[in-house]
């Protein structure tokens, strides 16, 4: 195992390039199961999660070639309908092979993914949607078994207690592309990654309308064909670098290959605090006032403030004088980073589903433990902003979602290195 060692407090400057979106790449890779023809996907970040999905596709019978951020997915014989626990349990994103396998093969056996540190994370909305398309669903020894000779279009409502679900919308939309008749999904997730997936499916010959909004209509077709498609850049990675620039008070970091279109909730919160975020031709600039104001946020499904930037925003507020309330309406238990940030001198307490942040003057380097992907990114920002040395243990979480993070930060002048534990 490796740890990340960061010497904080250095001035950072230069350009950092954002990679392709992880959360687009995972369902889009799964969608390649809907055709026997080759699919070429460009701008795919090389991460532990995309490598895991490539491995899963290989175990299902596809040949996958992953070179220079381009994936070629080709058939090499019949595809298996069984997605094993070994792989699905390591990454929830792999549960979205359920819809494509069922639609293409008429049967799918996919391991239930289980929970993770950010919450229980049920899959009831995935199953409700798939059952709504006429599939018979049973659970056997931790596996979902779904069967249907040909799925049938239906009018479905996919809102849940916590709002819409990104991967449930993705799963059901993929399944509906090959169903008989028209499917309408109400309370569909509006996340840009769902829109990206829909555009990928359309490039394969699917008939989809309304993607990017809360009602998606899919008219089933008999067959989908191969395609070449470039996925969007990663808005969460871009937002992480924006927050890194803001928290480390560096006005000379330029974020390349990114767009603010998908980050308006973050831009608005930062503006209220006194940080101007602007965009010019694919580059993002961040300029902070000397004195920042505390800003409270609540996370919501898109276009609300993203839960995947909540921990990183908390680090910024931990350094702004005054009191901030942070509430996560998407994952109410996603607060494991509080204890680690407090070890670095932050003053944050949890009250029910709120985190109350009392801004401190400085954070101080300390040994800390990464718990999940975005919490780890928050610790990196805290480490760069802090005085002294921070050691982040269990840093493998970061490799799940941030491509070349250490080298990108080194290029900005950060003192950051990996060491063996
Ligand atoms: C995706 C993202 C993840 C992000 C999350 C919310 C990928 C690979 N991951 O995860 O980075 O944090 O969206 O933006 O795209 N829920 C149910 N029943 C379900 C499904 C979800 O109650 O069947 C709940 C969840 O527990 C959560 C909320 O709905 O409280 C939203 O989860 P969801 O949008 O499904 O997250 P994922 O798609 O798994």
Tab-separated table of C-alpha atoms and ligand atoms in Angstrom:
chain	number	residue	atom	x	y	z
A	1	UNK	CA	0.000	0.000	0.000
A	2	UNK	CA	1.064	3.560	-0.638
A	3	UNK	CA	0.571	6.831	1.191
A	4	UNK	CA	0.631	10.355	-0.197
A	5	UNK	CA	2.974	12.834	1.487
A	6	UNK	CA	2.216	16.528	0.983
A	7	UNK	CA	4.250	19.504	2.144
A	8	UNK	CA	1.669	22.252	2.400
A	9	UNK	CA	1.713	26.011	2.093
A	10	UNK	CA	3.598	26.303	-1.203
A	11	UNK	CA	2.486	28.742	-3.895
A	12	UNK	CA	1.026	26.901	-6.843
A	13	UNK	CA	0.709	28.168	-10.380
A	14	UNK	CA	0.332	26.935	-13.936
A	15	UNK	CA	-2.131	24.992	-16.033
A	16	UNK	CA	-3.803	21.752	-15.053
A	17	UNK	CA	-5.724	19.685	-17.587
A	18	UNK	CA	-8.967	17.953	-16.662
A	19	UNK	CA	-9.421	14.349	-17.835
A	20	UNK	CA	-12.513	12.669	-19.269
A	21	UNK	CA	-15.444	12.045	-16.968
A	22	UNK	CA	-15.235	8.883	-14.860
A	23	UNK	CA	-18.971	8.867	-14.203
A	24	UNK	CA	-19.686	9.130	-17.935
A	25	UNK	CA	-17.130	6.494	-18.843
A	26	UNK	CA	-18.478	3.731	-16.582
A	27	UNK	CA	-22.085	3.462	-17.900
A	28	UNK	CA	-20.922	4.205	-21.462
A	29	UNK	CA	-18.500	1.276	-21.272
A	30	UNK	CA	-21.378	-0.904	-20.031
A	31	UNK	CA	-23.551	0.327	-22.918
A	32	UNK	CA	-21.090	-1.255	-25.361
A	33	UNK	CA	-22.661	-4.583	-24.272
A	34	UNK	CA	-25.791	-3.570	-26.232
A	35	UNK	CA	-24.115	-4.295	-29.576
A	36	UNK	CA	-21.913	-6.987	-31.151
A	37	UNK	CA	-20.188	-4.354	-33.259
A	38	UNK	CA	-17.010	-2.507	-32.176
A	39	UNK	CA	-17.275	0.620	-30.021
A	40	UNK	CA	-14.468	3.150	-29.737
A	41	UNK	CA	-14.664	5.489	-26.748
A	42	UNK	CA	-12.293	8.439	-26.559
A	43	UNK	CA	-11.224	10.651	-23.640
A	44	UNK	CA	-11.600	7.801	-21.112
A	45	UNK	CA	-9.570	8.485	-17.944
A	46	UNK	CA	-7.174	5.690	-16.950
A	47	UNK	CA	-8.301	5.054	-13.388
A	48	UNK	CA	-8.803	2.118	-11.105
A	49	UNK	CA	-12.585	2.310	-11.754
A	50	UNK	CA	-12.363	2.345	-15.565
A	51	UNK	CA	-9.784	-0.464	-15.420
A	52	UNK	CA	-12.185	-2.446	-13.204
A	53	UNK	CA	-15.012	-1.901	-15.714
A	54	UNK	CA	-12.690	-2.998	-18.552
A	55	UNK	CA	-11.902	-6.143	-16.549
A	56	UNK	CA	-15.604	-6.815	-16.012
A	57	UNK	CA	-16.313	-6.441	-19.745
A	58	UNK	CA	-13.489	-8.900	-20.454
A	59	UNK	CA	-14.888	-11.455	-17.996
A	60	UNK	CA	-18.247	-11.045	-19.768
A	61	UNK	CA	-16.583	-11.964	-23.065
A	62	UNK	CA	-15.610	-8.686	-24.756
A	63	UNK	CA	-12.089	-7.853	-25.919
A	64	UNK	CA	-11.069	-4.491	-24.494
A	65	UNK	CA	-8.058	-2.518	-25.618
A	66	UNK	CA	-7.232	0.591	-23.555
A	67	UNK	CA	-4.517	2.798	-25.007
A	68	UNK	CA	-3.856	6.530	-24.601
A	69	UNK	CA	-7.304	7.225	-23.150
A	70	UNK	CA	-9.047	5.461	-26.040
A	71	UNK	CA	-10.988	2.284	-25.423
A	72	UNK	CA	-11.796	-0.226	-28.147
A	73	UNK	CA	-14.451	-2.720	-27.149
A	74	UNK	CA	-14.889	-5.600	-29.579
A	75	UNK	CA	-16.875	-8.860	-29.487
A	76	UNK	CA	-14.931	-12.084	-29.444
A	77	UNK	CA	-17.795	-14.575	-29.197
A	78	UNK	CA	-20.890	-14.972	-27.060
A	79	UNK	CA	-21.294	-12.645	-24.065
A	80	UNK	CA	-21.872	-14.125	-20.597
A	81	UNK	CA	-24.867	-12.928	-18.575
A	82	UNK	CA	-23.123	-13.282	-15.187
A	83	UNK	CA	-21.378	-10.336	-13.483
A	84	UNK	CA	-19.476	-11.787	-10.525
A	85	UNK	CA	-19.451	-10.515	-6.931
A	86	UNK	CA	-15.630	-10.236	-7.022
A	87	UNK	CA	-15.765	-7.280	-9.414
A	88	UNK	CA	-19.184	-5.734	-8.754
A	89	UNK	CA	-18.501	-5.497	-5.005
A	90	UNK	CA	-15.367	-3.403	-5.615
A	91	UNK	CA	-17.222	-0.755	-7.608
A	92	UNK	CA	-20.915	0.133	-7.600
A	93	UNK	CA	-20.710	1.566	-11.121
A	94	UNK	CA	-20.419	-2.000	-12.411
A	95	UNK	CA	-24.065	-2.644	-11.433
A	96	UNK	CA	-25.035	-0.759	-14.581
A	97	UNK	CA	-24.212	-3.800	-16.724
A	98	UNK	CA	-27.615	-5.132	-15.558
A	99	UNK	CA	-29.735	-3.144	-18.052
A	100	UNK	CA	-27.573	-3.797	-21.141
A	101	UNK	CA	-27.096	-7.527	-20.414
A	102	UNK	CA	-30.816	-8.056	-19.849
A	103	UNK	CA	-31.847	-6.084	-22.953
A	104	UNK	CA	-29.311	-7.841	-25.198
A	105	UNK	CA	-29.409	-11.406	-23.853
A	106	UNK	CA	-32.860	-11.672	-22.253
A	107	UNK	CA	-31.209	-12.661	-18.966
A	108	UNK	CA	-28.773	-11.084	-16.525
A	109	UNK	CA	-27.298	-12.315	-13.261
A	110	UNK	CA	-25.522	-9.460	-11.528
A	111	UNK	CA	-24.136	-9.420	-8.001
A	112	UNK	CA	-25.728	-6.916	-5.620
A	113	UNK	CA	-23.066	-4.265	-5.013
A	114	UNK	CA	-23.521	-3.796	-1.254
A	115	UNK	CA	-23.038	-0.559	0.709
A	116	UNK	CA	-19.990	1.600	1.171
A	117	UNK	CA	-18.674	4.180	3.620
A	118	UNK	CA	-20.812	7.007	2.236
A	119	UNK	CA	-24.067	5.192	3.001
A	120	UNK	CA	-26.290	2.155	2.478
A	121	UNK	CA	-26.777	2.829	-1.245
A	122	UNK	CA	-29.754	0.637	-2.193
A	123	UNK	CA	-30.632	-0.429	-5.767
A	124	UNK	CA	-34.440	-0.466	-5.408
A	125	UNK	CA	-34.914	2.183	-8.128
A	126	UNK	CA	-32.830	0.173	-10.614
A	127	UNK	CA	-34.982	-2.887	-9.927
A	128	UNK	CA	-38.256	-0.956	-9.995
A	129	UNK	CA	-37.383	0.401	-13.436
A	130	UNK	CA	-36.238	-2.929	-14.846
A	131	UNK	CA	-39.335	-4.682	-13.455
A	132	UNK	CA	-41.456	-1.877	-14.953
A	133	UNK	CA	-40.114	-2.908	-18.359
A	134	UNK	CA	-41.541	-6.389	-17.776
A	135	UNK	CA	-38.524	-8.274	-16.399
A	136	UNK	CA	-39.032	-11.017	-13.799
A	137	UNK	CA	-36.627	-10.373	-10.957
A	138	UNK	CA	-35.421	-12.780	-8.289
A	139	UNK	CA	-32.644	-12.548	-5.739
A	140	UNK	CA	-30.482	-15.589	-5.167
A	141	UNK	CA	-27.380	-15.786	-2.975
A	142	UNK	CA	-26.617	-12.071	-3.269
A	143	UNK	CA	-27.277	-11.961	-7.010
A	144	UNK	CA	-30.078	-10.236	-8.926
A	145	UNK	CA	-31.430	-12.469	-11.648
A	146	UNK	CA	-33.533	-10.637	-14.239
A	147	UNK	CA	-35.232	-12.350	-17.145
A	148	UNK	CA	-37.355	-11.213	-20.067
A	149	UNK	CA	-37.509	-12.473	-23.665
A	150	UNK	CA	-38.089	-8.911	-24.884
A	151	UNK	CA	-38.587	-5.953	-22.568
A	152	UNK	CA	-41.683	-3.821	-23.105
A	153	UNK	CA	-41.794	-0.023	-23.008
A	154	UNK	CA	-43.718	1.571	-20.140
A	155	UNK	CA	-44.296	4.869	-18.341
A	156	UNK	CA	-42.066	4.777	-15.254
A	157	UNK	CA	-41.516	7.035	-12.250
A	158	UNK	CA	-37.940	6.736	-10.922
A	159	UNK	CA	-37.873	9.326	-8.132
A	160	UNK	CA	-36.762	8.026	-4.740
A	161	UNK	CA	-36.564	9.268	-1.160
A	162	UNK	CA	-33.337	11.123	-2.035
A	163	UNK	CA	-34.487	12.339	-5.449
A	164	UNK	CA	-33.502	10.892	-8.801
A	165	UNK	CA	-30.808	8.258	-9.211
A	166	UNK	CA	-28.016	8.632	-11.750
A	167	UNK	CA	-27.167	4.990	-12.318
A	168	UNK	CA	-30.798	3.760	-12.023
A	169	UNK	CA	-31.728	6.210	-14.803
A	170	UNK	CA	-28.718	4.961	-16.794
A	171	UNK	CA	-29.579	1.288	-16.262
A	172	UNK	CA	-33.227	1.682	-17.234
A	173	UNK	CA	-32.491	3.968	-20.194
A	174	UNK	CA	-29.990	1.432	-21.567
A	175	UNK	CA	-32.447	-1.436	-21.120
A	176	UNK	CA	-35.242	0.543	-22.808
A	177	UNK	CA	-33.208	1.179	-25.992
A	178	UNK	CA	-33.884	-2.408	-27.128
A	179	UNK	CA	-37.383	-2.764	-25.589
A	180	UNK	CA	-40.534	-3.095	-27.627
A	181	UNK	CA	-42.368	0.255	-27.810
A	182	UNK	CA	-41.945	3.542	-25.983
A	183	UNK	CA	-40.543	4.054	-22.470
A	184	UNK	CA	-40.949	7.305	-20.573
A	185	UNK	CA	-38.866	7.861	-17.442
A	186	UNK	CA	-40.265	10.506	-15.090
A	187	UNK	CA	-38.026	11.969	-12.387
A	188	UNK	CA	-35.028	10.910	-14.455
A	189	UNK	CA	-31.605	12.081	-13.277
A	190	UNK	CA	-30.568	15.270	-15.149
A	191	UNK	CA	-26.820	14.858	-14.534
A	192	UNK	CA	-24.595	15.685	-17.543
A	193	UNK	CA	-23.254	12.118	-17.374
A	194	UNK	CA	-26.761	10.743	-18.075
A	195	UNK	CA	-27.018	13.140	-21.012
A	196	UNK	CA	-23.613	11.957	-22.231
A	197	UNK	CA	-24.723	8.328	-22.011
A	198	UNK	CA	-27.895	9.159	-23.980
A	199	UNK	CA	-25.793	10.843	-26.681
A	200	UNK	CA	-23.569	7.755	-26.844
A	201	UNK	CA	-26.643	5.513	-27.210
A	202	UNK	CA	-28.046	7.810	-29.922
A	203	UNK	CA	-24.737	7.488	-31.776
A	204	UNK	CA	-25.364	3.695	-31.663
A	205	UNK	CA	-28.790	4.152	-33.282
A	206	UNK	CA	-30.981	4.500	-30.153
A	207	UNK	CA	-34.009	6.805	-30.229
A	208	UNK	CA	-33.940	9.010	-27.124
A	209	UNK	CA	-35.466	12.397	-26.378
A	210	UNK	CA	-35.512	14.676	-23.333
A	211	UNK	CA	-32.142	13.533	-21.894
A	212	UNK	CA	-30.611	16.171	-19.643
A	213	UNK	CA	-34.118	16.885	-18.299
A	214	UNK	CA	-36.372	15.085	-15.797
A	215	UNK	CA	-38.464	13.241	-18.420
A	216	UNK	CA	-36.674	10.989	-20.890
A	217	UNK	CA	-38.478	9.182	-23.709
A	218	UNK	CA	-36.917	6.160	-25.364
A	219	UNK	CA	-38.414	4.470	-28.408
A	220	UNK	CA	-37.074	0.927	-28.564
A	221	UNK	CA	-35.220	-0.297	-31.661
A	222	UNK	CA	-34.404	-3.886	-32.692
A	223	UNK	CA	-30.649	-3.481	-32.857
A	224	UNK	CA	-27.886	-1.023	-31.998
A	225	UNK	CA	-24.678	-0.628	-33.990
A	226	UNK	CA	-21.050	0.183	-33.149
A	227	UNK	CA	-19.844	3.765	-32.818
A	228	UNK	CA	-16.945	6.110	-32.114
A	229	UNK	CA	-17.671	8.611	-29.355
A	230	UNK	CA	-15.765	11.147	-27.220
A	231	UNK	CA	-16.946	11.548	-23.643
A	232	UNK	CA	-17.244	14.900	-21.828
A	233	UNK	CA	-14.612	16.209	-19.424
A	234	UNK	CA	-14.950	15.484	-15.730
A	235	UNK	CA	-16.915	18.279	-14.002
A	236	UNK	CA	-16.091	16.895	-10.537
A	237	UNK	CA	-12.352	16.829	-11.247
A	238	UNK	CA	-12.642	20.395	-12.619
A	239	UNK	CA	-14.609	21.481	-9.521
A	240	UNK	CA	-11.987	19.859	-7.290
A	241	UNK	CA	-9.234	21.939	-8.924
A	242	UNK	CA	-11.366	25.090	-8.633
A	243	UNK	CA	-11.773	24.436	-4.895
A	244	UNK	CA	-8.088	23.608	-4.565
A	245	UNK	CA	-7.170	26.990	-6.092
A	246	UNK	CA	-9.662	28.750	-3.797
A	247	UNK	CA	-8.638	26.971	-0.569
A	248	UNK	CA	-4.908	27.406	-1.192
A	249	UNK	CA	-5.513	31.078	-2.158
A	250	UNK	CA	-3.728	30.652	-5.471
A	251	UNK	CA	-4.968	33.014	-8.169
A	252	UNK	CA	-2.606	31.672	-10.810
A	253	UNK	CA	-3.977	28.205	-11.448
A	254	UNK	CA	-5.637	27.766	-14.840
A	255	UNK	CA	-7.906	24.749	-15.303
A	256	UNK	CA	-7.859	23.492	-18.890
A	257	UNK	CA	-10.274	21.333	-20.889
A	258	UNK	CA	-13.177	22.168	-18.600
A	259	UNK	CA	-16.461	24.008	-18.736
A	260	UNK	CA	-18.363	25.914	-16.078
A	261	UNK	CA	-21.680	25.046	-17.748
A	262	UNK	CA	-21.963	21.983	-15.535
A	263	UNK	CA	-20.674	23.690	-12.374
A	264	UNK	CA	-23.054	26.624	-11.884
A	265	UNK	CA	-24.087	25.669	-8.313
A	266	UNK	CA	-20.419	25.704	-7.289
A	267	UNK	CA	-19.729	28.960	-9.165
A	268	UNK	CA	-22.692	30.582	-7.406
A	269	UNK	CA	-21.605	29.454	-3.925
A	270	UNK	CA	-18.045	30.652	-4.556
A	271	UNK	CA	-19.272	33.995	-5.866
A	272	UNK	CA	-21.255	34.537	-2.647
A	273	UNK	CA	-18.063	33.858	-0.736
A	274	UNK	CA	-16.019	36.405	-2.723
A	275	UNK	CA	-14.356	34.105	-5.275
A	276	UNK	CA	-14.759	34.898	-8.944
A	277	UNK	CA	-14.696	31.913	-11.268
A	278	UNK	CA	-14.630	32.707	-14.976
A	279	UNK	CA	-14.210	30.824	-18.201
A	280	UNK	CA	-12.575	31.647	-21.488
A	281	UNK	CA	-12.302	29.137	-24.342
A	282	UNK	CA	-12.137	25.920	-22.369
A	283	UNK	CA	-10.040	27.418	-19.548
A	284	UNK	CA	-11.258	28.233	-16.042
A	285	UNK	CA	-9.757	31.030	-13.923
A	286	UNK	CA	-10.228	31.427	-10.140
A	287	UNK	CA	-9.689	34.770	-8.369
A	288	UNK	CA	-10.224	35.204	-4.627
A	289	UNK	CA	-10.798	38.334	-2.538
A	290	UNK	CA	-8.539	38.700	0.481
A	291	UNK	CA	-11.431	38.248	2.908
A	292	UNK	CA	-13.919	35.501	2.141
A	293	UNK	CA	-17.428	35.120	3.535
A	294	UNK	CA	-18.822	31.864	4.914
A	295	UNK	CA	-21.442	30.289	2.633
A	296	UNK	CA	-23.784	27.464	3.634
A	297	UNK	CA	-24.690	24.821	1.063
A	298	UNK	CA	-27.052	21.884	0.692
A	299	UNK	CA	-26.295	19.201	-1.879
A	300	UNK	CA	-29.014	18.136	-4.322
A	301	UNK	CA	-29.230	16.148	-7.537
A	302	UNK	CA	-28.079	18.106	-10.622
A	303	UNK	CA	-28.269	21.043	-11.245
A	304	UNK	CA	-27.992	21.473	-7.457
A	305	UNK	CA	-24.699	21.535	-5.573
A	306	UNK	CA	-23.043	18.137	-6.239
A	307	UNK	CA	-22.523	15.767	-3.325
A	308	UNK	CA	-19.245	14.795	-5.030
A	309	UNK	CA	-17.861	18.284	-4.236
A	310	UNK	CA	-19.259	18.564	-0.701
A	311	UNK	CA	-16.101	17.384	1.118
A	312	UNK	CA	-13.816	19.621	-0.981
A	313	UNK	CA	-16.089	22.649	-0.344
A	314	UNK	CA	-15.991	21.881	3.373
A	315	UNK	CA	-12.186	22.308	3.355
A	316	UNK	CA	-12.554	25.776	1.854
A	317	UNK	CA	-15.158	26.755	4.469
A	318	UNK	CA	-12.946	25.319	7.222
A	319	UNK	CA	-10.542	28.136	6.316
A	320	UNK	CA	-13.089	30.987	6.073
A	321	UNK	CA	-13.812	32.966	9.278
A	322	UNK	CA	-17.383	32.507	10.526
A	323	UNK	CA	-19.888	29.655	10.655
A	324	UNK	CA	-21.115	27.555	7.726
A	325	UNK	CA	-23.782	24.831	7.653
A	326	UNK	CA	-23.284	22.018	5.144
A	327	UNK	CA	-26.120	19.597	4.544
A	328	UNK	CA	-25.922	16.579	2.219
A	329	UNK	CA	-29.397	15.717	0.936
A	330	UNK	CA	-28.066	13.076	-1.489
A	331	UNK	CA	-25.916	11.076	0.958
A	332	UNK	CA	-26.850	12.263	4.496
A	333	UNK	CA	-24.055	10.137	6.043
A	334	UNK	CA	-21.270	11.372	3.809
A	335	UNK	CA	-19.326	13.092	6.588
A	336	UNK	CA	-16.458	10.717	7.451
A	337	UNK	CA	-13.966	13.384	6.401
A	338	UNK	CA	-15.002	15.620	9.351
A	339	UNK	CA	-12.935	13.673	11.867
A	340	UNK	CA	-9.870	13.674	9.608
A	341	UNK	CA	-10.137	17.422	8.893
A	342	UNK	CA	-10.430	18.073	12.627
A	343	UNK	CA	-7.139	16.213	13.088
A	344	UNK	CA	-5.641	18.949	10.892
A	345	UNK	CA	-6.980	21.755	13.088
A	346	UNK	CA	-10.415	22.276	11.514
A	347	UNK	CA	-13.352	22.979	13.798
A	348	UNK	CA	-16.293	21.002	12.406
A	349	UNK	CA	-19.038	19.166	14.252
A	350	UNK	CA	-21.896	17.065	13.037
A	351	UNK	CA	-25.437	17.785	14.179
A	352	UNK	CA	-27.889	15.319	12.629
A	353	UNK	CA	-27.609	15.681	8.876
A	354	UNK	CA	-25.718	18.982	9.138
A	355	UNK	CA	-22.017	19.690	9.413
A	356	UNK	CA	-21.387	22.924	11.306
A	357	UNK	CA	-18.092	24.417	10.217
A	358	UNK	CA	-16.424	27.093	12.332
A	359	UNK	CA	-13.700	28.557	10.130
A	360	UNK	CA	-10.132	28.373	11.447
A	361	UNK	CA	-7.174	30.621	10.556
A	362	UNK	CA	-4.932	27.759	9.490
A	363	UNK	CA	-4.923	24.016	9.030
A	364	UNK	CA	-1.879	22.031	10.105
A	365	UNK	CA	-0.327	18.969	8.482
A	366	UNK	CA	-1.096	15.622	10.149
A	367	UNK	CA	-1.310	11.931	9.322
A	368	UNK	CA	-4.863	11.266	8.076
A	369	UNK	CA	-6.841	8.373	6.630
A	370	UNK	CA	-8.663	8.504	3.278
A	371	UNK	CA	-12.126	6.914	3.482
A	372	UNK	CA	-13.684	7.401	0.060
A	373	UNK	CA	-12.818	8.979	-3.232
A	374	UNK	CA	-14.068	12.539	-2.739
A	375	UNK	CA	-13.114	12.668	0.956
A	376	UNK	CA	-9.567	11.811	-0.160
A	377	UNK	CA	-9.602	14.703	-2.619
A	378	UNK	CA	-10.686	16.962	0.244
A	379	UNK	CA	-7.725	15.774	2.321
A	380	UNK	CA	-5.343	16.547	-0.560
A	381	UNK	CA	-6.714	20.112	-0.745
A	382	UNK	CA	-6.429	20.432	3.028
A	383	UNK	CA	-2.848	19.103	2.898
A	384	UNK	CA	-1.862	21.621	0.217
A	385	UNK	CA	-3.465	24.499	2.147
A	386	UNK	CA	-2.044	23.437	5.544
A	387	UNK	CA	1.176	24.412	7.260
A	388	UNK	CA	3.523	21.448	7.569
A	389	UNK	CA	3.451	17.892	6.283
A	390	UNK	CA	0.334	15.778	5.735
A	391	UNK	CA	0.408	12.030	5.160
A	392	UNK	CA	-2.692	10.564	3.536
A	393	UNK	CA	-2.997	6.854	4.199
A	394	UNK	CA	-5.111	4.496	2.050
A	395	UNK	CA	-4.574	6.784	-0.891
A	396	UNK	CA	-5.741	4.074	-3.319
A	397	UNK	CA	-9.179	5.717	-3.063
A	398	UNK	CA	-7.763	8.669	-5.016
A	399	UNK	CA	-6.591	6.411	-7.837
A	400	UNK	CA	-10.226	5.389	-8.341
A	401	UNK	CA	-11.225	8.801	-9.627
A	402	UNK	CA	-8.381	11.261	-10.264
A	403	UNK	CA	-6.127	10.590	-13.231
A	404	UNK	CA	-2.426	11.348	-12.582
A	405	UNK	CA	-3.309	13.511	-9.581
A	406	UNK	CA	0.211	13.605	-8.124
A	407	UNK	CA	1.937	14.481	-11.399
A	408	UNK	CA	-0.699	17.107	-12.257
A	409	UNK	CA	-0.152	18.740	-8.851
A	410	UNK	CA	3.654	18.464	-9.080
A	411	UNK	CA	3.449	20.358	-12.392
A	412	UNK	CA	1.733	23.194	-10.475
A	413	UNK	CA	4.650	23.295	-8.047
A	414	UNK	CA	3.191	21.178	-5.253
A	415	UNK	CA	5.504	19.096	-3.067
A	416	UNK	CA	3.618	15.831	-3.170
A	417	UNK	CA	4.955	12.300	-3.397
A	418	UNK	CA	3.904	8.686	-2.995
A	419	UNK	CA	5.692	6.549	-0.443
A	420	UNK	CA	5.378	2.900	0.520
A	421	UNK	CA	3.499	2.401	3.794
B	1	LIG	C1	-23.623	8.423	-8.955
B	1	LIG	C2	-22.168	8.741	-9.047
B	1	LIG	C3	-21.612	9.196	-7.698
B	1	LIG	C4	-22.447	10.344	-7.135
B	1	LIG	C5	-23.929	9.987	-7.139
B	1	LIG	C6	-24.814	11.146	-6.752
B	1	LIG	C7	-21.424	7.202	-10.788
B	1	LIG	C8	-20.588	6.048	-11.153
B	1	LIG	N1	-21.448	7.542	-9.487
B	1	LIG	O1	-23.768	7.309	-8.076
B	1	LIG	O2	-20.268	9.641	-7.909
B	1	LIG	O3	-22.050	10.605	-5.811
B	1	LIG	O4	-24.331	9.565	-8.460
B	1	LIG	O5	-24.606	12.223	-7.578
B	1	LIG	O6	-22.026	7.837	-11.637
B	1	LIG	N2	-30.802	5.619	-4.202
B	1	LIG	C9	-31.884	4.893	-3.779
B	1	LIG	N3	-32.259	3.795	-4.498
B	1	LIG	C10	-31.614	3.422	-5.647
B	1	LIG	C11	-30.528	4.183	-6.083
B	1	LIG	C12	-30.145	5.286	-5.328
B	1	LIG	O7	-32.497	5.197	-2.753
B	1	LIG	O8	-32.007	2.419	-6.248
B	1	LIG	C13	-30.377	6.788	-3.419
B	1	LIG	C14	-28.914	6.733	-3.000
B	1	LIG	O9	-28.725	5.990	-1.828
B	1	LIG	C15	-28.597	8.210	-2.833
B	1	LIG	C16	-29.423	8.856	-3.945
B	1	LIG	O10	-30.444	7.918	-4.254
B	1	LIG	O11	-29.064	8.659	-1.585
B	1	LIG	C17	-28.657	9.201	-5.189
B	1	LIG	O12	-27.878	8.070	-5.590
B	1	LIG	P1	-27.545	7.761	-7.097
B	1	LIG	O13	-27.813	8.953	-7.958
B	1	LIG	O14	-28.180	6.481	-7.493
B	1	LIG	O15	-25.978	7.504	-7.040
B	1	LIG	P2	-25.175	6.554	-7.999
B	1	LIG	O16	-25.839	6.584	-9.327
B	1	LIG	O17	-24.920	5.236	-7.353
